[in-house]
Short mmCIF file of C-alpha atoms in Angstrom, two decimals:
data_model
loop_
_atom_site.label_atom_id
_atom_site.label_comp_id
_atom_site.label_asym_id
_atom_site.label_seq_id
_atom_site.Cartn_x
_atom_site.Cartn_y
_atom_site.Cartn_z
CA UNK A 5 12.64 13.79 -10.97
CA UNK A 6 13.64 17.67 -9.96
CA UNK A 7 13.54 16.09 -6.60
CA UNK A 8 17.21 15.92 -4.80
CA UNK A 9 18.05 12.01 -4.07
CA UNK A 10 18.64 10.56 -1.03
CA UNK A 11 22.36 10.06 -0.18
CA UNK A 12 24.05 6.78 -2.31
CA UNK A 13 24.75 3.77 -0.16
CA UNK A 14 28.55 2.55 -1.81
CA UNK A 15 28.52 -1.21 -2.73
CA UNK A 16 31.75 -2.05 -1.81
CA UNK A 17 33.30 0.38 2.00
CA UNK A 18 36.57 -1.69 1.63
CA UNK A 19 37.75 -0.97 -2.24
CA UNK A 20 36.79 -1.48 -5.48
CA UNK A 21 35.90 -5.13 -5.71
CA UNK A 22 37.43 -6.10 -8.99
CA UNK A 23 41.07 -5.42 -6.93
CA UNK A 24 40.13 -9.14 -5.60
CA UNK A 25 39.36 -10.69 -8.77
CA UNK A 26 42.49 -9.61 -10.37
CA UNK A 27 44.87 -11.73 -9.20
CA UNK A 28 48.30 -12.22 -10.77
CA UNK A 29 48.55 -15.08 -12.64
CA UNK A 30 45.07 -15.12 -13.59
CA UNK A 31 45.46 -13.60 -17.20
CA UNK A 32 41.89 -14.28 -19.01
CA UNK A 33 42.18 -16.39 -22.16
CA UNK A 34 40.43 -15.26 -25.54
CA UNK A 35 38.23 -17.71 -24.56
CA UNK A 36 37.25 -16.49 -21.70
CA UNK A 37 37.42 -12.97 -22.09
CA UNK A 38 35.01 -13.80 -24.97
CA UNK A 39 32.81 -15.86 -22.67
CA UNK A 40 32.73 -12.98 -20.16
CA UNK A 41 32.33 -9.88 -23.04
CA UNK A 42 29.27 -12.00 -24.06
CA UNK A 43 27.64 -12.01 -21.02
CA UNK A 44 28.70 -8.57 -19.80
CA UNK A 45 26.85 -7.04 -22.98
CA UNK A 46 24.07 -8.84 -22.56
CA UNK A 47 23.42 -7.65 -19.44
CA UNK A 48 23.94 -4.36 -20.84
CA UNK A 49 21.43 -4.68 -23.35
CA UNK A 50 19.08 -6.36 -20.52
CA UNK A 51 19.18 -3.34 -18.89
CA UNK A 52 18.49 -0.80 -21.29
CA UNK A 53 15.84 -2.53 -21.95
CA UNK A 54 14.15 -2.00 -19.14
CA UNK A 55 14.62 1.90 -19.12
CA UNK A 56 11.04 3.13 -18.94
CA UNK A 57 9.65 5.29 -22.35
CA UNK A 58 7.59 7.49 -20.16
CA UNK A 59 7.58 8.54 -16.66
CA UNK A 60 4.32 6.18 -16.31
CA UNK A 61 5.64 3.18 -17.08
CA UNK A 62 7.47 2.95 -14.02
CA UNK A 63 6.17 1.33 -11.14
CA UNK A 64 2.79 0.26 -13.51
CA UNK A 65 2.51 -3.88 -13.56
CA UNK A 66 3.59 -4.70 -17.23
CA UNK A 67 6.36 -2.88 -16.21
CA UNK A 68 7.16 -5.05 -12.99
CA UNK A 69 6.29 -7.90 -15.05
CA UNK A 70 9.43 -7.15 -18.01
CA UNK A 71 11.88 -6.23 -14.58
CA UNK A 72 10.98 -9.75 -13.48
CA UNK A 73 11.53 -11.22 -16.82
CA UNK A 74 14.50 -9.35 -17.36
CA UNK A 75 15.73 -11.15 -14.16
CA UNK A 76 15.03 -14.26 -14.42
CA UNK A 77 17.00 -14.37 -18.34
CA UNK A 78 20.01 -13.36 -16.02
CA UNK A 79 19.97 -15.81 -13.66
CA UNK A 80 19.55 -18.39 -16.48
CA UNK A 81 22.25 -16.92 -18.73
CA UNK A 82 24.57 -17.07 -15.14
CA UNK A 83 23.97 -21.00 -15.32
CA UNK A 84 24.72 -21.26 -19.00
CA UNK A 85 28.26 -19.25 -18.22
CA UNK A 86 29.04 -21.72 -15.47
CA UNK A 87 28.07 -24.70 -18.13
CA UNK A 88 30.21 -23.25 -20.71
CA UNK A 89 33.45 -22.24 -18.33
CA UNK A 90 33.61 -26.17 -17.89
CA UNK A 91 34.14 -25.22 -14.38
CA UNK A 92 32.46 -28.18 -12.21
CA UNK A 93 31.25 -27.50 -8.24
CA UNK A 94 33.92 -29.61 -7.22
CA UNK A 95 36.60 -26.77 -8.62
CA UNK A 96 34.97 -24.25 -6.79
CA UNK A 97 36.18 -22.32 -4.01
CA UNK A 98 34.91 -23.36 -0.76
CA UNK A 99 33.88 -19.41 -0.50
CA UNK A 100 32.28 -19.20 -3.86
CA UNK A 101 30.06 -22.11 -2.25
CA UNK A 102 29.16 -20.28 0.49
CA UNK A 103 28.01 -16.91 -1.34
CA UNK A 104 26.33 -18.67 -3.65
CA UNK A 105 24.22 -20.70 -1.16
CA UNK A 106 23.82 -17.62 1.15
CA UNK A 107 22.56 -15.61 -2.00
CA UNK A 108 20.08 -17.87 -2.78
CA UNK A 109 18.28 -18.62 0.45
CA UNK A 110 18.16 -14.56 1.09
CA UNK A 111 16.70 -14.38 -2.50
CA UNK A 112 13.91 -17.54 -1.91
CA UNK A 113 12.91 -15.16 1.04
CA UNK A 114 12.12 -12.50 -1.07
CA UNK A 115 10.23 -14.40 -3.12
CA UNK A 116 8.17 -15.84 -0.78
CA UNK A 117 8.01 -12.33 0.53
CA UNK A 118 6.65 -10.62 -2.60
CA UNK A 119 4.13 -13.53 -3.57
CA UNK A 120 2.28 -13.01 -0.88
CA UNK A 121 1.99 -9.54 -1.46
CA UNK A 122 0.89 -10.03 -4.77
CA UNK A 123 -1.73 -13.03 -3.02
CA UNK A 124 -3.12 -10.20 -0.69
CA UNK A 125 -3.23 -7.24 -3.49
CA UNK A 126 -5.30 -10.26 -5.08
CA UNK A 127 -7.99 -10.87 -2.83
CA UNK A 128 -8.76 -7.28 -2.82
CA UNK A 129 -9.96 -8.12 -6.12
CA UNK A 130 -12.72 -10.30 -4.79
CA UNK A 131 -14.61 -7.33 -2.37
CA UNK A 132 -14.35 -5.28 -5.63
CA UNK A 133 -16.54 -7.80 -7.51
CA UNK A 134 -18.79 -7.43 -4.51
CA UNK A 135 -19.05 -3.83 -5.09
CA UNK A 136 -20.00 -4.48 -8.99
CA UNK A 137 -22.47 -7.00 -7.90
CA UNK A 138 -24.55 -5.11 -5.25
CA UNK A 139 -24.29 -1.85 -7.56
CA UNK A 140 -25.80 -4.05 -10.18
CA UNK A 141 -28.38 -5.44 -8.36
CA UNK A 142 -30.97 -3.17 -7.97
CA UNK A 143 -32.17 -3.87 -4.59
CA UNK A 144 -33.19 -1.08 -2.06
CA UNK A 145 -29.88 -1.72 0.04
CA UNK A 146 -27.32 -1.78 -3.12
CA UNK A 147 -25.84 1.25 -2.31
CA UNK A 148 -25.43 0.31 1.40
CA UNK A 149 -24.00 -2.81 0.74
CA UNK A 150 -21.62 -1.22 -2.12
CA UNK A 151 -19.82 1.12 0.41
CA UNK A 152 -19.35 -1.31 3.11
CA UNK A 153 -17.48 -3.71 0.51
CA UNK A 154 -15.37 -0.24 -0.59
CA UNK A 155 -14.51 0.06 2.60
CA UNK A 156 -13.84 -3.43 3.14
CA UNK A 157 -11.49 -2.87 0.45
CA UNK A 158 -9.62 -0.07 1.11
CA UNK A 159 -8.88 -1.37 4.76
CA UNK A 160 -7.61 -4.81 3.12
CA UNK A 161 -5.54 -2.68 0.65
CA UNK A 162 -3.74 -0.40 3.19
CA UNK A 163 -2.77 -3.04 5.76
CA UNK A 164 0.85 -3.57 6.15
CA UNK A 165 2.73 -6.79 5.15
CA UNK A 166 5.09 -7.71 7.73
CA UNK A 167 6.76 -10.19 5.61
CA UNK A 168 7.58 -7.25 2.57
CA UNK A 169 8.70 -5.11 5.72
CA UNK A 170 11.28 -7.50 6.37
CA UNK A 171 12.76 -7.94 2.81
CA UNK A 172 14.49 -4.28 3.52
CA UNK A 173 17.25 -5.87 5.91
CA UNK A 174 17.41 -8.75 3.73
CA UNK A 175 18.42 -6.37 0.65
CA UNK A 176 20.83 -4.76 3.39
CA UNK A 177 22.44 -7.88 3.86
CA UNK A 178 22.89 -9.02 0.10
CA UNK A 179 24.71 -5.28 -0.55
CA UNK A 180 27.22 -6.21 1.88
CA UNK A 181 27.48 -9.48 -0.19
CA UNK A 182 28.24 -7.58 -3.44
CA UNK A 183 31.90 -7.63 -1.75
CA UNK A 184 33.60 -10.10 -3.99
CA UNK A 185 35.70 -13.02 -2.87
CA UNK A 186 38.60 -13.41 -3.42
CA UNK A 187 39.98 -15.68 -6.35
CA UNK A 188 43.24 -17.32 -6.49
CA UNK A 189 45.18 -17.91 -9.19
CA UNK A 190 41.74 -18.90 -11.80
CA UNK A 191 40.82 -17.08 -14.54
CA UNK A 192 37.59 -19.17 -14.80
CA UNK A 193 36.92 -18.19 -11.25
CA UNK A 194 37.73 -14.31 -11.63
CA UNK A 195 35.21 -14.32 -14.85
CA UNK A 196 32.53 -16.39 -12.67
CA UNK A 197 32.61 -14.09 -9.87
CA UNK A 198 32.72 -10.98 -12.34
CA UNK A 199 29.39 -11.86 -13.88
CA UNK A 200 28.45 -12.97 -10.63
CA UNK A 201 28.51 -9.10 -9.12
CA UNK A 202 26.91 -8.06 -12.80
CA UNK A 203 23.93 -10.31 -11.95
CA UNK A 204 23.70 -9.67 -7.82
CA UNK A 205 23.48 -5.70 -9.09
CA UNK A 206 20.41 -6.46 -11.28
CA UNK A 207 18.79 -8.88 -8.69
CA UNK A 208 19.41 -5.85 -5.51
CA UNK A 209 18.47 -2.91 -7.89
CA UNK A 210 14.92 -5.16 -8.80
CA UNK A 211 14.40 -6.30 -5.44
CA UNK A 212 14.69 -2.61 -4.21
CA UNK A 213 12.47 -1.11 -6.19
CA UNK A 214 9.82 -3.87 -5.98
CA UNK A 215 10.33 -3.50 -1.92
CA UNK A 216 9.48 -0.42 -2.10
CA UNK A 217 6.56 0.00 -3.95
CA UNK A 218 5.29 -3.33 -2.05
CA UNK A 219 6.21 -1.15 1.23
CA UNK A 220 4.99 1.77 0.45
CA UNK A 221 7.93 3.52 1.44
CA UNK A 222 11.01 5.34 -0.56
CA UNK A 223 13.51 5.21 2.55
CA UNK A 224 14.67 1.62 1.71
CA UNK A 225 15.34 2.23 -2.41
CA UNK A 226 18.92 1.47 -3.06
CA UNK A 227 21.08 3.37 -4.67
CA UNK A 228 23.98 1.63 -5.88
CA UNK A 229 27.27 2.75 -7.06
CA UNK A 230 29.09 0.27 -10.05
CA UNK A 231 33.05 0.73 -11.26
CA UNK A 232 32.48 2.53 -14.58
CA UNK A 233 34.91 0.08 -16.18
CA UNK A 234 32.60 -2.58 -16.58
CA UNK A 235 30.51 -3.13 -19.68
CA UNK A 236 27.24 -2.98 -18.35
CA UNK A 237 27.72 0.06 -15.92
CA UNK A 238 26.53 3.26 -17.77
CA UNK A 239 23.04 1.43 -18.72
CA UNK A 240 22.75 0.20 -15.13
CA UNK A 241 23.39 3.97 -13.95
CA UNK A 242 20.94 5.19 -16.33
CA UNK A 243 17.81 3.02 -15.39
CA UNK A 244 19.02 3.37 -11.65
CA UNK A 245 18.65 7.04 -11.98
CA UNK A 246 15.86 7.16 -13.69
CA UNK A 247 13.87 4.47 -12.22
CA UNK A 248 14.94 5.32 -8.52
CA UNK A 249 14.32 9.26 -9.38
CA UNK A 250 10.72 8.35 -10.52
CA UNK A 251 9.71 6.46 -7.71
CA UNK A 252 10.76 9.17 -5.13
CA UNK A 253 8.74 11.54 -7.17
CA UNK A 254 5.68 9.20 -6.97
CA UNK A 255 5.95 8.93 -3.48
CA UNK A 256 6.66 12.79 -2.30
CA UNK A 257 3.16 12.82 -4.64
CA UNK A 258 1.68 11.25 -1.32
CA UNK A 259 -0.52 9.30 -3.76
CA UNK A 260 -2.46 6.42 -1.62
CA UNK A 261 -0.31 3.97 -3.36
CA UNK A 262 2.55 4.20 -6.07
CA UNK A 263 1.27 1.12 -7.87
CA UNK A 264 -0.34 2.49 -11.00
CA UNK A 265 -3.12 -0.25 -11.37
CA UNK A 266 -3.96 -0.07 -8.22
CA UNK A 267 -3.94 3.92 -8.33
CA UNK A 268 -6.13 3.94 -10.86
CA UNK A 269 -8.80 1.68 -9.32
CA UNK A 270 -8.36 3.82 -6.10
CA UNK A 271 -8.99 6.80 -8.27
CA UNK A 272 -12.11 5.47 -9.13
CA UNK A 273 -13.65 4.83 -6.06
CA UNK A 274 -12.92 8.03 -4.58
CA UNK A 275 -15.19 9.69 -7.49
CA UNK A 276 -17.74 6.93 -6.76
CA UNK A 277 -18.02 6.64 -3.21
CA UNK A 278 -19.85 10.05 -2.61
CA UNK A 279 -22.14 9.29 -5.18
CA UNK A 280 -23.23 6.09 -3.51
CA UNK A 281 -22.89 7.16 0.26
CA UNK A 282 -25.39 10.47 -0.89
CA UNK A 283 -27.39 8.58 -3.29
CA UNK A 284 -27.71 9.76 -6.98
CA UNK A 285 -29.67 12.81 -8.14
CA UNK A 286 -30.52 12.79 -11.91
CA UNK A 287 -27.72 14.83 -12.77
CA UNK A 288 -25.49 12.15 -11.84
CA UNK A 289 -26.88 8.48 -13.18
CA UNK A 290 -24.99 8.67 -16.38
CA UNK A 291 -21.66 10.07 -14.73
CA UNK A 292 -22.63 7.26 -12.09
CA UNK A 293 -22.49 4.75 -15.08
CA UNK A 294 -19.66 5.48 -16.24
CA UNK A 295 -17.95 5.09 -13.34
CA UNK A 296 -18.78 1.49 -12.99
CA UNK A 297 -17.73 0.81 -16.00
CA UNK A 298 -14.50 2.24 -15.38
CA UNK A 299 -14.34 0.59 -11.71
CA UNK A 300 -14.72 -3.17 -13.50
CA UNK A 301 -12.35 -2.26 -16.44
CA UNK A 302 -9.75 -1.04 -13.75
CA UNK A 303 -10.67 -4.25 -11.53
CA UNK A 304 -9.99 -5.90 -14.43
CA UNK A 305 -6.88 -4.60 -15.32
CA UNK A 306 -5.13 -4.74 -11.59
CA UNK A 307 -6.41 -8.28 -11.64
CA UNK A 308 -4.65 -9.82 -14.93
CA UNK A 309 -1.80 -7.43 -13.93
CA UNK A 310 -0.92 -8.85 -10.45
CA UNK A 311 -1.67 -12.16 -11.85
CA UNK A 312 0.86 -12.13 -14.70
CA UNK A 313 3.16 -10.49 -11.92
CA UNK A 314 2.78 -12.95 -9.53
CA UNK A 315 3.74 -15.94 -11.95
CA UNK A 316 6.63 -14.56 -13.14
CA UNK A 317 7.70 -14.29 -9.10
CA UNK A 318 7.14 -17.56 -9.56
CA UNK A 319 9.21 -18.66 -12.15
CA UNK A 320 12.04 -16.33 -10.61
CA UNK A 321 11.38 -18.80 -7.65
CA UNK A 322 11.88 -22.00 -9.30
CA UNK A 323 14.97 -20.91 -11.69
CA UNK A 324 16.86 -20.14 -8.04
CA UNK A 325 15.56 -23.01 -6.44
CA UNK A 326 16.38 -25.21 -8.98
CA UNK A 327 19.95 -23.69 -9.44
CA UNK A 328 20.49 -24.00 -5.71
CA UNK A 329 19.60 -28.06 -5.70
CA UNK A 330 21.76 -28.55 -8.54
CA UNK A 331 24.77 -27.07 -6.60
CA UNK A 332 23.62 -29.20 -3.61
CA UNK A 333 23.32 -32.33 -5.43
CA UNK A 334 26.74 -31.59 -7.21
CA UNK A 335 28.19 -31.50 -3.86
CA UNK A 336 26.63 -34.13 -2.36
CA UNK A 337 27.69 -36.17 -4.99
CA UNK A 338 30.99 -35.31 -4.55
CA UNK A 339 31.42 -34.76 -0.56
CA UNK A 340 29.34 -34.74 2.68
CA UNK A 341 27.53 -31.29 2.63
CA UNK A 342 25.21 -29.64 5.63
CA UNK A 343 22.61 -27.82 3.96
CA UNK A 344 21.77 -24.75 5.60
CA UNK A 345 17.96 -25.36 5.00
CA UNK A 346 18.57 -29.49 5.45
CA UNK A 347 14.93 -30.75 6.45
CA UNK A 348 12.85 -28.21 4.89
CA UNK A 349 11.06 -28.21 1.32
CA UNK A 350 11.43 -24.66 0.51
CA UNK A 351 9.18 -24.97 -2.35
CA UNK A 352 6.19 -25.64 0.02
CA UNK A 353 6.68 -22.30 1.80
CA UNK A 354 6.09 -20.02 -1.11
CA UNK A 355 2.73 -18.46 -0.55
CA UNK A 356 0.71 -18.49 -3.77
#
């Protein structure tokens, strides 16, 4: 982490955004300050939570796996807040509305973005059972048929996904959303759209860092720059640091991917490649052994990994999907509303 960062991008060019959610008038109620406190310092304690205990943790699957986790309790504790402000849709600025709906559609993308990432990471897993299999089978063409499914695999594993590519100017376009909107003359509204920012931070900082080690590419990692008067800012700035510094150290590592599953695995066939592409001498069957039993306990390992990964995208899926149908219907109920994605079933387009 020695390594200098690259320059911060500020959250908000015109101000500090809690100017606009101050308005006079607007005094917060025990209540609500309460309400607000509560969720603030959960957040907090969400976060901290997800600062690594060792350098290798970051960027490894299980890890992924508790940032996605961590996300999805946020965007569920957001609905609860809304529940208990007693603040219906049909109170709601007609600009709250529209970041809310514009948030989530950008953040379906992603989703859909990122599973099939994790779907084509997946299918690697299948040539690598072909490699076990025609190392195990003891036929006078194993070895032949071995390297052309490891090379198979590491052509399928460093093609580029042009759908993770474009999640980096969708991430642009939800830091110019952190700006917050401006609330008249409603307390409920100023803590809404104050635990609103808390939980677009979390969701950018996640997406970021899963962008770019989906990418392959540190250029796009956010950095992002919180008021220090808010509850949850000095453990955000922490894991930020931390996280962020780690990855940019992975990647200056030019390791073939920063992935640690996937690392290791790749690790593994690099030792074993030679081995079969020169053919074993006697020296080498045991060390040959072990290899393949470290190639399918690796394979293994990546597998359940993206696996557990890739349903937790999932659920992250569903929890905004859902939460962006309920506002719909809400409004619906109450007015004629032109959904933005009218006509299309979002949920078919995730790719699984």
């Amino acid at each position: 982490m020695s390594r200098p960062q690259e320059p911060h991008r500020p959250f908000f060019s015109f101000g500090n955004p809690f100017r606009m959610i101050s308005p006079k008038g607007s005094q917060l109620s025990p209540r609500l300050l309460s309400l607000l406190n509560a969720f603030e310092e959960t957040l907090a304690e969400r976060l901290r939570k997800l600062h690594p205990k060792d350098k290798n943790d970051v960027l490894s699957l299980p890890w992924m796996k508790s940032a996605m986790e961590s996300l999805c309790e946020t965007h569920t504790d957001i609905k609860s807040l809304i529940t208990d402000l007693e603040l219906p849709v049909t109170d709601w600025d007609e600009k709250w509305i529209d970041v809310y709906l514009d948030i989530s559609v950008k953040l379906l993308d992603i989703c859909i973005a990122f599973s099939s990432e994790l779907s084509r990471l997946s299918q690697g897993h299948l040539l690598l059972q072909c490699v076990l299999h025609n190392l195990e089978s003891n036929t006078p063409k194993q070895f032949v048929r071995a390297c052309s499914s490891l090379d198979s695999w590491r052509q399928h594993i460093t093609s580029k996904n042009l759908r993770v590519q474009n999640c980096h100017s969708i991430l642009d376009n939800l830091v110019e959303s952190l700006n917050l909107p401006k609330v008249k003359n409603s307390a409920k509204g100023k803590v809404l759209m104050q635990a609103m920012y808390g939980v677009k931070v979390q969701t950018v900082f996640v997406c970021s860092v899963f962008a770019a080690a989906f990418s392959g590419s540190s250029k796009k990692l956010l950095d992002l720059e919180v008021p220090n008067t808010i509850l949850w800012a000095q453990a955000y700035c922490n894991l930020q640091t931390n996280v962020n510094g780690e990855i940019r150290e992975i990647f200056s590592s030019g390791k073939f991917t920063v992935l640690k599953e996937l690392e290791a695995v790749d690790s593994i066939v690099k030792k074993m490649y030679p081995m079969i592409q020169d053919g074993l001498g006697p020296v080498e069957v045991e060390a040959f052994e072990y290899s393949v039993s470290d190639l399918r306990t690796g394979t293994d390992t990546l597998s359940q990994g993206l696996d557990f990964l890739a349903k937790e995208v999932d659920v992250f899926f569903k929890i905004v999907l859902s939460g962006r149908d309920a506002l719909l219907c809400n409004l619906r109920a109450s007015s004629a509303v032109t959904d933005p994605m009218s006509g299309t079933n979002v949920g078919e387009q995730i790719v699984r």
